PDB file of C-alpha atoms and ligand atoms in Angstrom:
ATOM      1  CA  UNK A1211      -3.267  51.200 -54.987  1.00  0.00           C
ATOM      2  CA  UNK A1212      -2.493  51.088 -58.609  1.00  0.00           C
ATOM      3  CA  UNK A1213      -0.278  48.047 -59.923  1.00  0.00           C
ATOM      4  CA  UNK A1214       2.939  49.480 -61.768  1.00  0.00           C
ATOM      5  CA  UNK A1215       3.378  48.083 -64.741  1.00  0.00           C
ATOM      6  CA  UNK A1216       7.415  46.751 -65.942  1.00  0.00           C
ATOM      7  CA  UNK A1217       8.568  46.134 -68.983  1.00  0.00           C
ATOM      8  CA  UNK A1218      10.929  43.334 -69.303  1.00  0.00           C
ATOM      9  CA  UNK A1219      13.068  41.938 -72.977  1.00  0.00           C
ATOM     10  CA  UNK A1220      15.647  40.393 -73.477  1.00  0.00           C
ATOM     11  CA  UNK A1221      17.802  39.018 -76.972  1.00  0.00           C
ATOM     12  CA  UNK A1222      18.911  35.256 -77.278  1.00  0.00           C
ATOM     13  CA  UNK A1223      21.552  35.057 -74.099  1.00  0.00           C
ATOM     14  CA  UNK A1224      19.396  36.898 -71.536  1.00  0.00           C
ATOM     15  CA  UNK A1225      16.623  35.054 -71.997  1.00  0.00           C
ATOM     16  CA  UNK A1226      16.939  32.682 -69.576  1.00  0.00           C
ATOM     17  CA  UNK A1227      17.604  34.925 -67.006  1.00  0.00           C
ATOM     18  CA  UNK A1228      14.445  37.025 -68.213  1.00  0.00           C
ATOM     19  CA  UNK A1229      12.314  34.319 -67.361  1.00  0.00           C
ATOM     20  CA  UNK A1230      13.153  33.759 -63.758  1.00  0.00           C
ATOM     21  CA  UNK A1231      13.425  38.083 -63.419  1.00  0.00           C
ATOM     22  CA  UNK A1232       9.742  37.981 -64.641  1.00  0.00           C
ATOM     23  CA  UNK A1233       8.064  35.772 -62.515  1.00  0.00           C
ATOM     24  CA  UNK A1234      10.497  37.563 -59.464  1.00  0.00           C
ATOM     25  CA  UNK A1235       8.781  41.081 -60.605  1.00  0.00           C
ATOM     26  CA  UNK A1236       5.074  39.178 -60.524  1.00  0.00           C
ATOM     27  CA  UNK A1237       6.365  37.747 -57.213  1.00  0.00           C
ATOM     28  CA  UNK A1238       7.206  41.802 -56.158  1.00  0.00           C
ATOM     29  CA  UNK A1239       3.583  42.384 -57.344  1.00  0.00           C
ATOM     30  CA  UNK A1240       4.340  44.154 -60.758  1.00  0.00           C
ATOM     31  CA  UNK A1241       2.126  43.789 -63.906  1.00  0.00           C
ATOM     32  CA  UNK A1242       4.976  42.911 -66.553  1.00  0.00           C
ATOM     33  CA  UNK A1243       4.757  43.067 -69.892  1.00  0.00           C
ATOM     34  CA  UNK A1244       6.895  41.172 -71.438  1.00  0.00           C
ATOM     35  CA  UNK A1245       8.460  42.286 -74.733  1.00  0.00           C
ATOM     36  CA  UNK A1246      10.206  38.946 -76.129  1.00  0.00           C
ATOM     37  CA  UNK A1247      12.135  37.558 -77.126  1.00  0.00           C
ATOM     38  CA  UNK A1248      10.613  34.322 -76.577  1.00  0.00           C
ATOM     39  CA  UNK A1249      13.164  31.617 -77.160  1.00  0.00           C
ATOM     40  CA  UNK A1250      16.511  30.992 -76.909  1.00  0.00           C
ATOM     41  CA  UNK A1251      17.129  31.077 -80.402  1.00  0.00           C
ATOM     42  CA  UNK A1252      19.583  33.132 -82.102  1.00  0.00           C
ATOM     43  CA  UNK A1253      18.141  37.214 -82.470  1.00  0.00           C
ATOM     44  CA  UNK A1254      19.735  40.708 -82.439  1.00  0.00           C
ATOM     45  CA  UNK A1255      19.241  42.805 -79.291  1.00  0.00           C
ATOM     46  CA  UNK A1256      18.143  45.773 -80.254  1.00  0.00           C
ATOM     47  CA  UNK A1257      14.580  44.328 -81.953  1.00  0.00           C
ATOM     48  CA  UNK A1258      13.935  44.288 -78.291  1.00  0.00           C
ATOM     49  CA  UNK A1259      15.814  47.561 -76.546  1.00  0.00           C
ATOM     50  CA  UNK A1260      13.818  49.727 -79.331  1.00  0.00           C
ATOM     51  CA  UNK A1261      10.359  49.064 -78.735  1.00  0.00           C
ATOM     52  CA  UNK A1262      11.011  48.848 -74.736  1.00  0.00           C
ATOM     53  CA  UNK A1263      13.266  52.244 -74.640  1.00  0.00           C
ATOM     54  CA  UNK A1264      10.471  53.902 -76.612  1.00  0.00           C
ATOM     55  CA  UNK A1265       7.929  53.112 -73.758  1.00  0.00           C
ATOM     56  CA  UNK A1266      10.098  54.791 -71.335  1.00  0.00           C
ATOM     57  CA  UNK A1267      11.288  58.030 -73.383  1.00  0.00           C
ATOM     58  CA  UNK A1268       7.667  58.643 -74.082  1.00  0.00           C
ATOM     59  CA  UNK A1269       6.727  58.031 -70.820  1.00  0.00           C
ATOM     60  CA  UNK A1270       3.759  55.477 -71.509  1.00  0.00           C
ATOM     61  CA  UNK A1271       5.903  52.831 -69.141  1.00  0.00           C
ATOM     62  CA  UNK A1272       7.949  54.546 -65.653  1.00  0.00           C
ATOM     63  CA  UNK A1273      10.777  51.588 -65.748  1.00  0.00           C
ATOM     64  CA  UNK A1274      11.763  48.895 -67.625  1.00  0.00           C
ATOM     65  CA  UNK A1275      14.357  45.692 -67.587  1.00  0.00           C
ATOM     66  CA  UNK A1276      16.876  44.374 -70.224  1.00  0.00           C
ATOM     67  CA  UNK A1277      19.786  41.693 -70.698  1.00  0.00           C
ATOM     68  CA  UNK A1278      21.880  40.430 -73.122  1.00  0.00           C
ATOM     69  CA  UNK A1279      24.963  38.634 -72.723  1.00  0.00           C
ATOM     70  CA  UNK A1280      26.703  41.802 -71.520  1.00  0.00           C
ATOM     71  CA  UNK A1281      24.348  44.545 -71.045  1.00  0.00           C
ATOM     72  CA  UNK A1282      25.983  46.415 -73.851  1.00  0.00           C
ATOM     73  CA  UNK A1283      24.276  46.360 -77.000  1.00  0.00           C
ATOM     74  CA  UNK A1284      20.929  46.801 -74.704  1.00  0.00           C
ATOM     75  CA  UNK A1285      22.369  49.238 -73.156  1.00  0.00           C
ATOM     76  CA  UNK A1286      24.154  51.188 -76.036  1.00  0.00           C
ATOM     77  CA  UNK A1287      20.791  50.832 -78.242  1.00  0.00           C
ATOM     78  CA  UNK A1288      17.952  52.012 -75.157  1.00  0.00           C
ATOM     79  CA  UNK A1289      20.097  55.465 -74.251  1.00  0.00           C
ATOM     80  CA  UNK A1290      19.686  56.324 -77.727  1.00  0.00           C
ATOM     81  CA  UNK A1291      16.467  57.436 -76.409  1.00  0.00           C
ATOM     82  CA  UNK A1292      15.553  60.865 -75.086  1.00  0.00           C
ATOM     83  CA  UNK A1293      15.043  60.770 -71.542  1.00  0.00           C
ATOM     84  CA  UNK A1294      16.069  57.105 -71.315  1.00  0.00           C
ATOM     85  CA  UNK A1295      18.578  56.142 -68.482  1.00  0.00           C
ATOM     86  CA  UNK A1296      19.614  52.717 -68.974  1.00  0.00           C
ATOM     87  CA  UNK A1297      22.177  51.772 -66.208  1.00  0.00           C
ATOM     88  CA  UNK A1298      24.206  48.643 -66.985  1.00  0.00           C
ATOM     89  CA  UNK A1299      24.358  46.757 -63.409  1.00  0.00           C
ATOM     90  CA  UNK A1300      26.218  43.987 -62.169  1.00  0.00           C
ATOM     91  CA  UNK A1301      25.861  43.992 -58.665  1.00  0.00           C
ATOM     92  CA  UNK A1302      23.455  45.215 -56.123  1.00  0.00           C
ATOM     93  CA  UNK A1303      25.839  48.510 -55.036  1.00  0.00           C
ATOM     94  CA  UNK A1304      26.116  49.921 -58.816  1.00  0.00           C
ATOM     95  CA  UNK A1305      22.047  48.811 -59.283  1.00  0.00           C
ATOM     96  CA  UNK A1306      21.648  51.102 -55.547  1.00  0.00           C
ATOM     97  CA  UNK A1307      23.919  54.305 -56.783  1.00  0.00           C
ATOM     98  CA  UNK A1308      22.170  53.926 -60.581  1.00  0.00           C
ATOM     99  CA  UNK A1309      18.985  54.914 -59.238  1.00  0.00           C
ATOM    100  CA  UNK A1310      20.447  57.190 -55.906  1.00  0.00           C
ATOM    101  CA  UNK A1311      22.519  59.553 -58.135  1.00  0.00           C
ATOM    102  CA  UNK A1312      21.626  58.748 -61.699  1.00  0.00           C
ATOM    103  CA  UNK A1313      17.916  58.245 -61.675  1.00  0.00           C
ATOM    104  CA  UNK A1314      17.633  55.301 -63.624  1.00  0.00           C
ATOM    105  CA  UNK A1315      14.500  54.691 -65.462  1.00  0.00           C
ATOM    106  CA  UNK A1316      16.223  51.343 -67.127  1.00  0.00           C
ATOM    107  CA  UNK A1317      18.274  48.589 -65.451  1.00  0.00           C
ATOM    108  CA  UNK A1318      20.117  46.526 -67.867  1.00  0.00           C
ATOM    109  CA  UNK A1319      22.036  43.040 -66.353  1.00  0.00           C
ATOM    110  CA  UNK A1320      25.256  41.354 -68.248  1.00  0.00           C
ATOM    111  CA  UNK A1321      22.941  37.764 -68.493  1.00  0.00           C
ATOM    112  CA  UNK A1322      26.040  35.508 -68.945  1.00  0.00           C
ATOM    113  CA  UNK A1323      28.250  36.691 -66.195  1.00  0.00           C
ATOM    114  CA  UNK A1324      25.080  36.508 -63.345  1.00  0.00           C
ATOM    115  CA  UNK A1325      23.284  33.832 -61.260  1.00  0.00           C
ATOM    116  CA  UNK A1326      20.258  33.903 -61.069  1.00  0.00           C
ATOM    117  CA  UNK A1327      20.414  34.568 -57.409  1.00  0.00           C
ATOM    118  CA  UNK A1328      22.972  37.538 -58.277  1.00  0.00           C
ATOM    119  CA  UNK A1329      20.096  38.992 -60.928  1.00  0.00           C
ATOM    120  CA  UNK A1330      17.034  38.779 -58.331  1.00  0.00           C
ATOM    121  CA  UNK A1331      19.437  40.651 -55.583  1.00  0.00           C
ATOM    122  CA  UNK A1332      20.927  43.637 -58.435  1.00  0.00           C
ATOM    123  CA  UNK A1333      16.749  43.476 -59.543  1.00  0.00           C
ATOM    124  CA  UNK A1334      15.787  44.073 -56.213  1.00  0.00           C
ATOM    125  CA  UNK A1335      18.465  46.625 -54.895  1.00  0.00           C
ATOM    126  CA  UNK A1336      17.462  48.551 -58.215  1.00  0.00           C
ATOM    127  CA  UNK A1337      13.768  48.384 -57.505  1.00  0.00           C
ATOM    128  CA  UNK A1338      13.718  49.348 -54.302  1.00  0.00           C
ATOM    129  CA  UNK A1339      16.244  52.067 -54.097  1.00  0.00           C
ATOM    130  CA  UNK A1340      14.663  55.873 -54.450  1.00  0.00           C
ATOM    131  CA  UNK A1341      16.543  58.716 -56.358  1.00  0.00           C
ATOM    132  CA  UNK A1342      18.526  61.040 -53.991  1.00  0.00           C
ATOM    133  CA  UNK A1343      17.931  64.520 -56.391  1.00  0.00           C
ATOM    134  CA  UNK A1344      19.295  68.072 -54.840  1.00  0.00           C
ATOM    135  CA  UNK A1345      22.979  67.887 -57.211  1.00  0.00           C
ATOM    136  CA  UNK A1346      21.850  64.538 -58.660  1.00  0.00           C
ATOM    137  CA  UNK A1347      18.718  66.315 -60.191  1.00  0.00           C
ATOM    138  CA  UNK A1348      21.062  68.735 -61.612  1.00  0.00           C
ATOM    139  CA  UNK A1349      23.716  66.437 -63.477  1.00  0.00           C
ATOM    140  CA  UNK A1350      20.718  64.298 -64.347  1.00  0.00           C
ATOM    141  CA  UNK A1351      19.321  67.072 -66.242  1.00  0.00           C
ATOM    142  CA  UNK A1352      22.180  68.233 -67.976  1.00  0.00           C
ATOM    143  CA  UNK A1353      22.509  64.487 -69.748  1.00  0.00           C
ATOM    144  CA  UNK A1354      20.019  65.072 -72.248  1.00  0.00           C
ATOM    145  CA  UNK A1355      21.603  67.558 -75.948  1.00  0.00           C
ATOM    146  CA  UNK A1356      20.510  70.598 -75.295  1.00  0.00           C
ATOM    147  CA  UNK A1357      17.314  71.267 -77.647  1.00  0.00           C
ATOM    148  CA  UNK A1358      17.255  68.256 -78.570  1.00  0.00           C
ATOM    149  CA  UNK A1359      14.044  67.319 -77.279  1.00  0.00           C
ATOM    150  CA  UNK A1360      11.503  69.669 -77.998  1.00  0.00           C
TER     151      UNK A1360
HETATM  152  C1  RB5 B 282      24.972  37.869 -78.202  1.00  0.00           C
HETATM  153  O1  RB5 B 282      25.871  36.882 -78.544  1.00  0.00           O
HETATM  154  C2  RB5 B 282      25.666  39.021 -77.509  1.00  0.00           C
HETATM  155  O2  RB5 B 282      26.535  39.660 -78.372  1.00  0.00           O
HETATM  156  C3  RB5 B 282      24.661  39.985 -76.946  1.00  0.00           C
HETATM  157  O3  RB5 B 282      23.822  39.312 -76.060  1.00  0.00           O
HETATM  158  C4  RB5 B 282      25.191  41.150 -76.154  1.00  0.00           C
HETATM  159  O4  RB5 B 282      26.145  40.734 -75.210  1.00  0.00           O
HETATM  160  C5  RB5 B 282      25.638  42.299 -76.938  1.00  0.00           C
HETATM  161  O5  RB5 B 282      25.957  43.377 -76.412  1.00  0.00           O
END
């Protein structure tokens, strides 16, 4: 069996958080790559959702991870991307449905308003949860612009 590689960034106020997620994903037997940033020193979020998202749209990476302080500017900046489904979770049910019914290829966690505890459970649920397709599959597809993508 082939070891799935994860991608994993974070800005300034998720990095902390990062940290512990990564060595939980090596824990869960994951190769992660980890995209920075590497301190907690001040830096702009989407230097890291660019470079991650791109990884995903393209396809070279299957899922990735990011935080910031609220999951927003990740989140905003990564479904920029064709094909990218970055789901903003803060709890282990929207982490569950974000992958059931929306096929989420990204999960993105608010950093400053979760434990540690609360991002290893909302990482896990995410992880582990399978996407449901039949009328998912069929909203799913109609998220991307139309010829947009060619
Ligand atoms: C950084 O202060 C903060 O604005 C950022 O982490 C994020 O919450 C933006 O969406």
């Amino acid at each position: 069996m082939t070891t799935e590689r994860i991608l994993i960034a974070s800005d300034h106020a998720g990095f902390e958080l990062k940290e512990k997620l990564e060595h939980a994903l090596e824990d869960l037997g994951f190769d992660v790559q980890d995209l920075g940033t590497n301190t907690a020193d001040s830096t702009d979020y989407a230097d890291y959702a660019h470079p991650l998202a791109q990884k995903v749209s393209t396809g070279e990476v299957e899922r990735g991870v990011l935080l910031c302080g609220t999951g927003l500017g990740m989140s905003y900046t990564a479904n920029r991307y064709p094909r990218v489904r970055a789901a903003v979770a803060w709890n282990p049910d929207i982490a569950k449905l974000a992958r059931q019914h929306n096929d989420s290829n990204v999960l993105v966690l608010p950093a400053r308003f979760l434990s540690e505890e609360q991002g290893v459970e909302i990482l896990k649920a995410w992880l582990e949860t399978p996407f449901e397709g039949g009328r998912h599959a069929r909203r799913v597809d109609k998220i991307e612009i139309p010829d947009s993508n060619p």
